[in-house]
Amino acid sequence: MSAAPNRRLAAVVLLVPMVVALALWAFAWPAARMAPRDLPIGVAGSAPAADRLQQQLEQRDGAFEIHRYDSEAAARTAIEGRSVYGALVVTPQGPELLTASAAGPAVAQLLHEAVTASAPAGTTVPVTDVVAAPAADPRGSVLGASILPLAIAGVATGSAVTLLRLRGGRAAAALLGVATLVGVVAAALTDSWLGVITGDWWSEAGTLGLTVLAIGGTVAGLAALIGPAGVGLGALLMVLVGNPFSGVTSAPELLPRPVGVIGQWLPPGAGGSLLRSVAFFDGHAAGGAALTLALWAVLGLAAVIIGGRRRPPAPAAPEAAPSRQPALAG
C-alpha cells in the first residue's frame, strides 16, 4: 500500500472523531453550564422596600444586572424596549413580577423560580407576562429551532455557488436571489401559516433573508479566497459554533462567558436576536444585531467579488506521450 492512501486513511480516522468532539463540546458544554450572568432585570418602586429587594437580588453575585425604575409603568416600558428581561415591582400588597416570555421563555421561568424561592413561605407572587410568546409557540421552541435550518440554508447556498463555479457578479446575484426567496418562504411558513412569529411580515422576511445572506456570503467568500477548504471552514464556524453559541433557545446571558458574546457576533446569534426583536418587540433593540448581519453579508459579498476577479488557474497541459516507435537502425 502506497504512502498517500495511508495518509488519507489516517486523516479520516483522526478528523472525524475531532469533529464529533468539537460538536459535542459546542452543543453540550453551554447547555450544561446554563445560569444567569449579568442578566438585565429591573426593580421598580420606592425606597426602602425596593432597596431591600435589590440587595436580595445582588446577593447572587454576578447573576443579575439591576436597573432601577420609579414606577411599574417605567419598568413595563423597559421590558417592551428590550432593555431588561423582566422586573420586580414593589407594591403595598407585596412584590409583583413582570416577565416577557417572548424575550425568552427560559428566562421568564428562571425569574419566576428565583422570586418564588426568595419569597416568604406561603406567599404567592403575582406574575404578569408583559410581552407574551405567541399562543402557537408558548415555549419558543419553533423560533429556537429556526436558526439551524437558516444556517444550513446559508451553508448550502455558499457551497452550491462554489461547486457550480459561479464567480464575481454571478455568484453575488445567486446569493442575493436565494436569500430573498428563502426570506419570503420562511416568513410565509412561520408567520402566515404557523403563526409562531407575529411582527411586521416584511421585516421578518428581511431578517430571515439577511441571516441566510450573511451565512451564505461568508461561506462562498471564504471559498473564493482560500479555495474549497473555505466551505468546510465556513460550515464549522456557522453550524458547529454559531448555532449552539447563538443563545436563541435560552438567552445569551445564560451561556458561559464568553460564549454568549461570541454568539452575538456571529450571524446565527445576531439573526436570532434580530428576529425576536422584529417579531415581538416592534423592532426595539434591533440595531446591533442588524449591523452585525449587514457587516457579515457585505464582507462575504466583497470577498466573493474580489475572489472572482482572480484568474482561475489554467488546466495543466497534458504531457506528451513518449514515442513508442523503434529507433531506426544505422
Short mmCIF file of C-alpha atoms in Angstrom, two decimals:
data_model
loop_
_atom_site.label_atom_id
_atom_site.label_comp_id
_atom_site.label_asym_id
_atom_site.label_seq_id
_atom_site.Cartn_x
_atom_site.Cartn_y
_atom_site.Cartn_z
CA MET A 1 0.00 0.00 0.00
CA SER A 2 1.43 3.36 -1.00
CA ALA A 3 2.06 6.23 1.41
CA ALA A 4 -0.64 8.55 0.02
CA PRO A 5 -3.63 6.23 0.76
CA ASN A 6 -2.19 5.60 4.23
CA ARG A 7 -2.10 9.32 4.93
CA ARG A 8 -5.67 9.74 3.72
CA LEU A 9 -6.80 6.84 5.90
CA ALA A 10 -5.10 8.34 8.95
CA ALA A 11 -6.63 11.75 8.21
CA VAL A 12 -10.16 10.30 8.08
CA VAL A 13 -9.69 8.23 11.23
CA LEU A 14 -8.41 11.24 13.19
CA LEU A 15 -10.53 14.01 11.65
CA VAL A 16 -13.99 12.50 12.18
CA PRO A 17 -13.56 11.99 15.97
CA MET A 18 -12.17 15.53 16.22
CA VAL A 19 -15.25 16.95 14.50
CA VAL A 20 -17.52 14.88 16.75
CA ALA A 21 -15.67 16.09 19.84
CA LEU A 22 -15.98 19.70 18.63
CA ALA A 23 -19.71 19.28 18.04
CA LEU A 24 -20.29 17.74 21.47
CA TRP A 25 -18.27 20.49 23.13
CA ALA A 26 -20.05 23.28 21.24
CA PHE A 27 -23.56 21.95 21.91
CA ALA A 28 -23.28 20.22 25.28
CA TRP A 29 -20.95 22.49 27.25
CA PRO A 30 -23.07 25.70 27.03
CA ALA A 31 -26.23 23.75 27.85
CA ALA A 32 -24.61 22.10 30.87
CA ARG A 33 -23.33 25.43 32.25
CA MET A 34 -26.51 27.46 31.78
CA ALA A 35 -27.03 30.08 34.52
CA PRO A 36 -27.76 33.82 34.74
CA ARG A 37 -24.70 36.00 34.20
CA ASP A 38 -25.35 39.75 34.46
CA LEU A 39 -28.91 39.12 33.30
CA PRO A 40 -30.58 42.55 32.94
CA ILE A 41 -33.65 42.83 35.17
CA GLY A 42 -35.46 45.77 36.73
CA VAL A 43 -36.55 46.73 40.21
CA ALA A 44 -39.34 49.28 40.45
CA GLY A 45 -40.79 51.08 43.44
CA SER A 46 -39.83 53.48 46.17
CA ALA A 47 -37.19 53.06 48.83
CA PRO A 48 -36.59 51.46 51.26
CA ALA A 49 -38.61 48.41 50.13
CA ALA A 50 -37.11 48.50 46.63
CA ASP A 51 -33.62 48.87 48.13
CA ARG A 52 -34.09 45.74 50.21
CA LEU A 53 -35.34 43.84 47.18
CA GLN A 54 -32.34 44.96 45.14
CA GLN A 55 -29.96 43.86 47.91
CA GLN A 56 -31.55 40.41 47.95
CA LEU A 57 -31.00 40.05 44.22
CA GLU A 58 -27.42 41.32 44.44
CA GLN A 59 -26.60 38.57 46.92
CA ARG A 60 -26.47 36.25 43.93
CA ASP A 61 -23.09 37.60 42.92
CA GLY A 62 -22.84 38.25 39.18
CA ALA A 63 -26.21 36.74 38.35
CA PHE A 64 -28.21 39.91 37.70
CA GLU A 65 -27.60 43.37 36.33
CA ILE A 66 -30.09 45.54 38.24
CA HIS A 67 -31.84 48.51 36.65
CA ARG A 68 -33.90 50.77 38.93
CA TYR A 69 -37.19 52.33 37.85
CA ASP A 70 -39.50 54.72 39.64
CA SER A 71 -42.75 53.05 38.68
CA GLU A 72 -44.34 49.94 37.24
CA ALA A 73 -45.09 51.83 34.02
CA ALA A 74 -41.41 52.65 33.55
CA ALA A 75 -40.48 49.02 34.15
CA ARG A 76 -43.06 47.87 31.58
CA THR A 77 -41.64 50.31 29.03
CA ALA A 78 -38.14 48.97 29.65
CA ILE A 79 -39.33 45.39 29.12
CA GLU A 80 -41.14 46.31 25.91
CA GLY A 81 -37.99 48.09 24.70
CA ARG A 82 -35.84 45.01 25.48
CA SER A 83 -33.71 46.90 28.00
CA VAL A 84 -34.47 44.23 30.64
CA TYR A 85 -35.91 40.72 30.57
CA GLY A 86 -38.27 41.32 33.47
CA ALA A 87 -38.81 43.39 36.59
CA LEU A 88 -39.82 43.12 40.21
CA VAL A 89 -42.27 45.79 41.28
CA VAL A 90 -42.75 46.72 44.93
CA THR A 91 -46.44 47.30 45.73
CA PRO A 92 -48.32 47.81 49.00
CA GLN A 93 -49.55 44.21 48.69
CA GLY A 94 -46.03 42.87 48.16
CA PRO A 95 -43.72 42.23 45.19
CA GLU A 96 -45.09 41.62 41.71
CA LEU A 97 -43.10 40.03 38.90
CA LEU A 98 -43.22 41.31 35.32
CA THR A 99 -41.82 38.99 32.65
CA ALA A 100 -41.61 38.78 28.87
CA SER A 101 -41.85 35.20 27.69
CA ALA A 102 -41.42 36.45 24.12
CA ALA A 103 -37.88 37.53 25.05
CA GLY A 104 -37.09 34.01 26.20
CA PRO A 105 -39.36 31.55 28.00
CA ALA A 106 -36.33 30.08 29.79
CA VAL A 107 -35.55 33.48 31.32
CA ALA A 108 -39.16 34.07 32.34
CA GLN A 109 -39.24 30.69 34.08
CA LEU A 110 -35.89 31.35 35.76
CA LEU A 111 -37.08 34.70 37.13
CA HIS A 112 -40.29 33.14 38.41
CA GLU A 113 -38.39 30.39 40.19
CA ALA A 114 -35.89 32.84 41.69
CA VAL A 115 -38.61 35.15 43.03
CA THR A 116 -40.71 32.28 44.37
CA ALA A 117 -37.71 30.78 46.17
CA SER A 118 -36.85 34.09 47.88
CA ALA A 119 -40.44 34.94 48.86
CA PRO A 120 -41.65 34.14 52.40
CA ALA A 121 -43.26 30.74 52.85
CA GLY A 122 -46.90 30.73 51.84
CA THR A 123 -46.56 33.94 49.83
CA THR A 124 -47.78 33.99 46.23
CA VAL A 125 -46.01 36.42 43.90
CA PRO A 126 -48.32 37.65 41.11
CA VAL A 127 -46.80 37.30 37.64
CA THR A 128 -47.71 39.43 34.62
CA ASP A 129 -46.42 38.49 31.17
CA VAL A 130 -45.91 41.92 29.62
CA VAL A 131 -44.85 40.65 26.18
CA ALA A 132 -46.17 37.10 25.91
CA ALA A 133 -44.92 34.50 23.48
CA PRO A 134 -47.49 33.66 20.79
CA ALA A 135 -50.09 31.05 21.66
CA ALA A 136 -48.89 28.92 18.75
CA ASP A 137 -45.40 28.70 20.28
CA PRO A 138 -45.66 29.42 24.04
CA ARG A 139 -42.27 27.84 24.85
CA GLY A 140 -40.43 29.48 21.97
CA SER A 141 -39.48 26.08 20.59
CA VAL A 142 -40.15 26.87 16.94
CA LEU A 143 -38.27 30.16 16.95
CA GLY A 144 -35.35 28.49 18.70
CA ALA A 145 -35.31 25.66 16.19
CA SER A 146 -35.49 28.00 13.19
CA ILE A 147 -31.87 29.15 13.37
CA LEU A 148 -30.31 25.79 12.47
CA PRO A 149 -32.28 25.49 9.18
CA LEU A 150 -31.25 29.05 8.29
CA ALA A 151 -27.62 28.19 8.98
CA ILE A 152 -27.89 25.05 6.86
CA ALA A 153 -29.58 27.03 4.07
CA GLY A 154 -26.77 29.59 4.12
CA VAL A 155 -24.05 26.94 4.07
CA ALA A 156 -25.84 25.07 1.26
CA THR A 157 -26.11 28.29 -0.77
CA GLY A 158 -22.45 29.13 -0.37
CA SER A 159 -21.48 25.55 -1.20
CA ALA A 160 -23.66 25.48 -4.32
CA VAL A 161 -22.19 28.76 -5.58
CA THR A 162 -18.70 27.29 -5.11
CA LEU A 163 -19.43 23.89 -6.66
CA LEU A 164 -21.16 25.46 -9.67
CA ARG A 165 -18.10 27.71 -10.13
CA LEU A 166 -20.11 30.90 -10.15
CA ARG A 167 -17.76 33.84 -9.84
CA GLY A 168 -17.90 37.55 -9.22
CA GLY A 169 -21.19 39.23 -10.01
CA ARG A 170 -22.98 35.99 -10.90
CA ALA A 171 -22.07 34.49 -7.54
CA ALA A 172 -23.25 37.60 -5.70
CA ALA A 173 -26.51 37.62 -7.68
CA ALA A 174 -27.11 33.97 -6.83
CA LEU A 175 -26.52 34.60 -3.12
CA LEU A 176 -28.87 37.61 -3.11
CA GLY A 177 -31.56 35.77 -5.05
CA VAL A 178 -31.54 32.69 -2.83
CA ALA A 179 -31.54 34.80 0.36
CA THR A 180 -34.52 36.82 -0.87
CA LEU A 181 -36.56 33.76 -1.76
CA VAL A 182 -35.67 31.95 1.46
CA GLY A 183 -36.71 35.00 3.48
CA VAL A 184 -40.09 35.16 1.75
CA VAL A 185 -40.73 31.41 2.01
CA ALA A 186 -39.61 31.22 5.65
CA ALA A 187 -41.80 34.18 6.65
CA ALA A 188 -44.76 32.63 4.84
CA LEU A 189 -44.28 29.39 6.79
CA THR A 190 -43.53 30.78 10.25
CA ASP A 191 -45.81 33.83 10.23
CA SER A 192 -48.61 33.34 7.73
CA TRP A 193 -49.07 29.59 8.23
CA LEU A 194 -47.80 28.58 11.68
CA GLY A 195 -48.29 31.92 13.44
CA VAL A 196 -45.19 31.44 15.63
CA ILE A 197 -43.86 34.93 14.85
CA THR A 198 -46.27 37.82 14.86
CA GLY A 199 -44.48 41.02 13.85
CA ASP A 200 -44.29 43.01 10.64
CA TRP A 201 -44.24 40.45 7.84
CA TRP A 202 -41.72 42.18 5.60
CA SER A 203 -39.37 42.92 8.49
CA GLU A 204 -39.42 39.24 9.40
CA ALA A 205 -38.80 38.19 5.80
CA GLY A 206 -35.93 40.67 5.55
CA THR A 207 -34.39 39.36 8.77
CA LEU A 208 -34.62 35.74 7.67
CA GLY A 209 -33.18 36.55 4.25
CA LEU A 210 -30.37 38.71 5.67
CA THR A 211 -29.38 35.89 8.01
CA VAL A 212 -29.10 33.44 5.11
CA LEU A 213 -27.19 36.01 3.04
CA ALA A 214 -24.70 36.67 5.84
CA ILE A 215 -24.02 32.96 6.27
CA GLY A 216 -24.03 32.05 2.58
CA GLY A 217 -21.90 35.06 1.66
CA THR A 218 -19.34 34.14 4.30
CA VAL A 219 -19.08 30.53 3.10
CA ALA A 220 -18.82 31.50 -0.58
CA GLY A 221 -16.43 34.34 0.23
CA LEU A 222 -14.07 32.07 2.16
CA ALA A 223 -14.15 29.57 -0.71
CA ALA A 224 -13.42 32.34 -3.22
CA LEU A 225 -10.41 33.49 -1.23
CA ILE A 226 -8.83 30.26 0.03
CA GLY A 227 -10.38 27.57 -2.14
CA PRO A 228 -12.75 24.68 -1.40
CA ALA A 229 -11.45 24.42 2.16
CA GLY A 230 -13.31 27.67 2.81
CA VAL A 231 -16.62 25.80 2.53
CA GLY A 232 -15.65 23.47 5.36
CA LEU A 233 -14.31 26.33 7.47
CA GLY A 234 -17.47 28.36 6.96
CA ALA A 235 -19.70 25.39 7.77
CA LEU A 236 -17.81 24.70 11.01
CA LEU A 237 -18.00 28.36 12.02
CA MET A 238 -21.70 28.81 11.32
CA VAL A 239 -23.18 25.42 12.24
CA LEU A 240 -20.89 23.97 14.91
CA VAL A 241 -20.04 27.27 16.61
CA GLY A 242 -22.58 29.90 15.60
CA ASN A 243 -25.69 27.79 16.16
CA PRO A 244 -25.04 26.49 19.73
CA PHE A 245 -23.48 29.82 20.76
CA SER A 246 -26.50 31.81 19.49
CA GLY A 247 -28.48 31.62 22.74
CA VAL A 248 -31.74 31.60 20.78
CA THR A 249 -33.26 28.76 22.80
CA SER A 250 -32.40 30.48 26.10
CA ALA A 251 -30.63 33.86 26.20
CA PRO A 252 -27.05 34.99 25.59
CA GLU A 253 -26.78 36.00 29.26
CA LEU A 254 -27.46 32.41 30.34
CA LEU A 255 -24.50 30.98 28.43
CA PRO A 256 -20.97 30.70 29.84
CA ARG A 257 -18.65 33.62 29.22
CA PRO A 258 -17.56 34.50 26.58
CA VAL A 259 -19.84 32.15 24.63
CA GLY A 260 -22.85 34.46 24.77
CA VAL A 261 -20.87 37.43 23.47
CA ILE A 262 -19.18 35.44 20.71
CA GLY A 263 -22.53 34.04 19.63
CA GLN A 264 -23.97 37.52 19.12
CA TRP A 265 -21.03 38.43 16.88
CA LEU A 266 -21.85 35.55 14.53
CA PRO A 267 -24.77 35.53 12.05
CA PRO A 268 -26.85 32.77 13.72
CA GLY A 269 -26.91 34.60 17.06
CA ALA A 270 -27.42 38.03 15.52
CA GLY A 271 -30.15 36.64 13.27
CA GLY A 272 -31.99 35.08 16.21
CA SER A 273 -31.83 38.30 18.25
CA LEU A 274 -32.97 40.42 15.32
CA LEU A 275 -35.84 38.05 14.51
CA ARG A 276 -37.03 38.16 18.14
CA SER A 277 -36.94 41.97 18.09
CA VAL A 278 -38.91 42.41 14.87
CA ALA A 279 -41.32 39.54 15.61
CA PHE A 280 -42.38 40.50 19.15
CA PHE A 281 -40.93 43.89 20.16
CA ASP A 282 -41.69 46.19 17.19
CA GLY A 283 -38.01 46.31 16.27
CA HIS A 284 -36.74 47.61 19.63
CA ALA A 285 -33.04 46.88 20.34
CA ALA A 286 -32.58 45.61 16.78
CA GLY A 287 -29.78 47.95 15.71
CA GLY A 288 -26.77 45.98 16.94
CA ALA A 289 -27.93 42.66 15.52
CA ALA A 290 -28.90 44.23 12.18
CA LEU A 291 -25.48 45.89 11.90
CA THR A 292 -23.71 42.61 12.67
CA LEU A 293 -25.62 40.75 9.96
CA ALA A 294 -25.08 43.54 7.45
CA LEU A 295 -21.32 43.54 8.08
CA TRP A 296 -21.05 39.78 7.57
CA ALA A 297 -23.14 40.00 4.39
CA VAL A 298 -21.15 42.89 2.93
CA LEU A 299 -17.79 41.33 3.77
CA GLY A 300 -18.91 38.00 2.32
CA LEU A 301 -20.13 39.54 -0.93
CA ALA A 302 -16.97 41.63 -1.19
CA ALA A 303 -14.84 38.50 -0.81
CA VAL A 304 -16.90 36.76 -3.49
CA ILE A 305 -16.41 39.64 -5.94
CA ILE A 306 -12.71 40.07 -5.14
CA GLY A 307 -12.10 36.34 -5.41
CA GLY A 308 -13.98 36.28 -8.71
CA ARG A 309 -11.57 38.78 -10.24
CA ARG A 310 -8.71 36.38 -9.83
CA ARG A 311 -7.99 34.38 -12.92
CA PRO A 312 -8.76 30.72 -12.34
CA PRO A 313 -5.66 28.50 -12.64
CA ALA A 314 -5.18 27.23 -16.15
CA PRO A 315 -5.54 23.48 -16.51
CA ALA A 316 -2.21 21.69 -16.72
CA ALA A 317 -1.23 20.79 -20.25
CA PRO A 318 -1.12 17.02 -20.80
CA GLU A 319 2.36 15.65 -21.06
CA ALA A 320 3.36 14.35 -24.46
CA ALA A 321 3.27 10.61 -24.59
CA PRO A 322 6.70 9.08 -25.17
CA SER A 323 7.23 7.75 -28.66
CA ARG A 324 6.97 4.03 -28.90
CA GLN A 325 8.43 3.85 -32.45
CA PRO A 326 11.57 1.75 -32.58
CA ALA A 327 14.77 3.55 -33.39
CA LEU A 328 15.92 3.28 -36.97
CA ALA A 329 18.92 1.10 -37.45
CA GLY A 330 22.03 2.98 -38.54
#
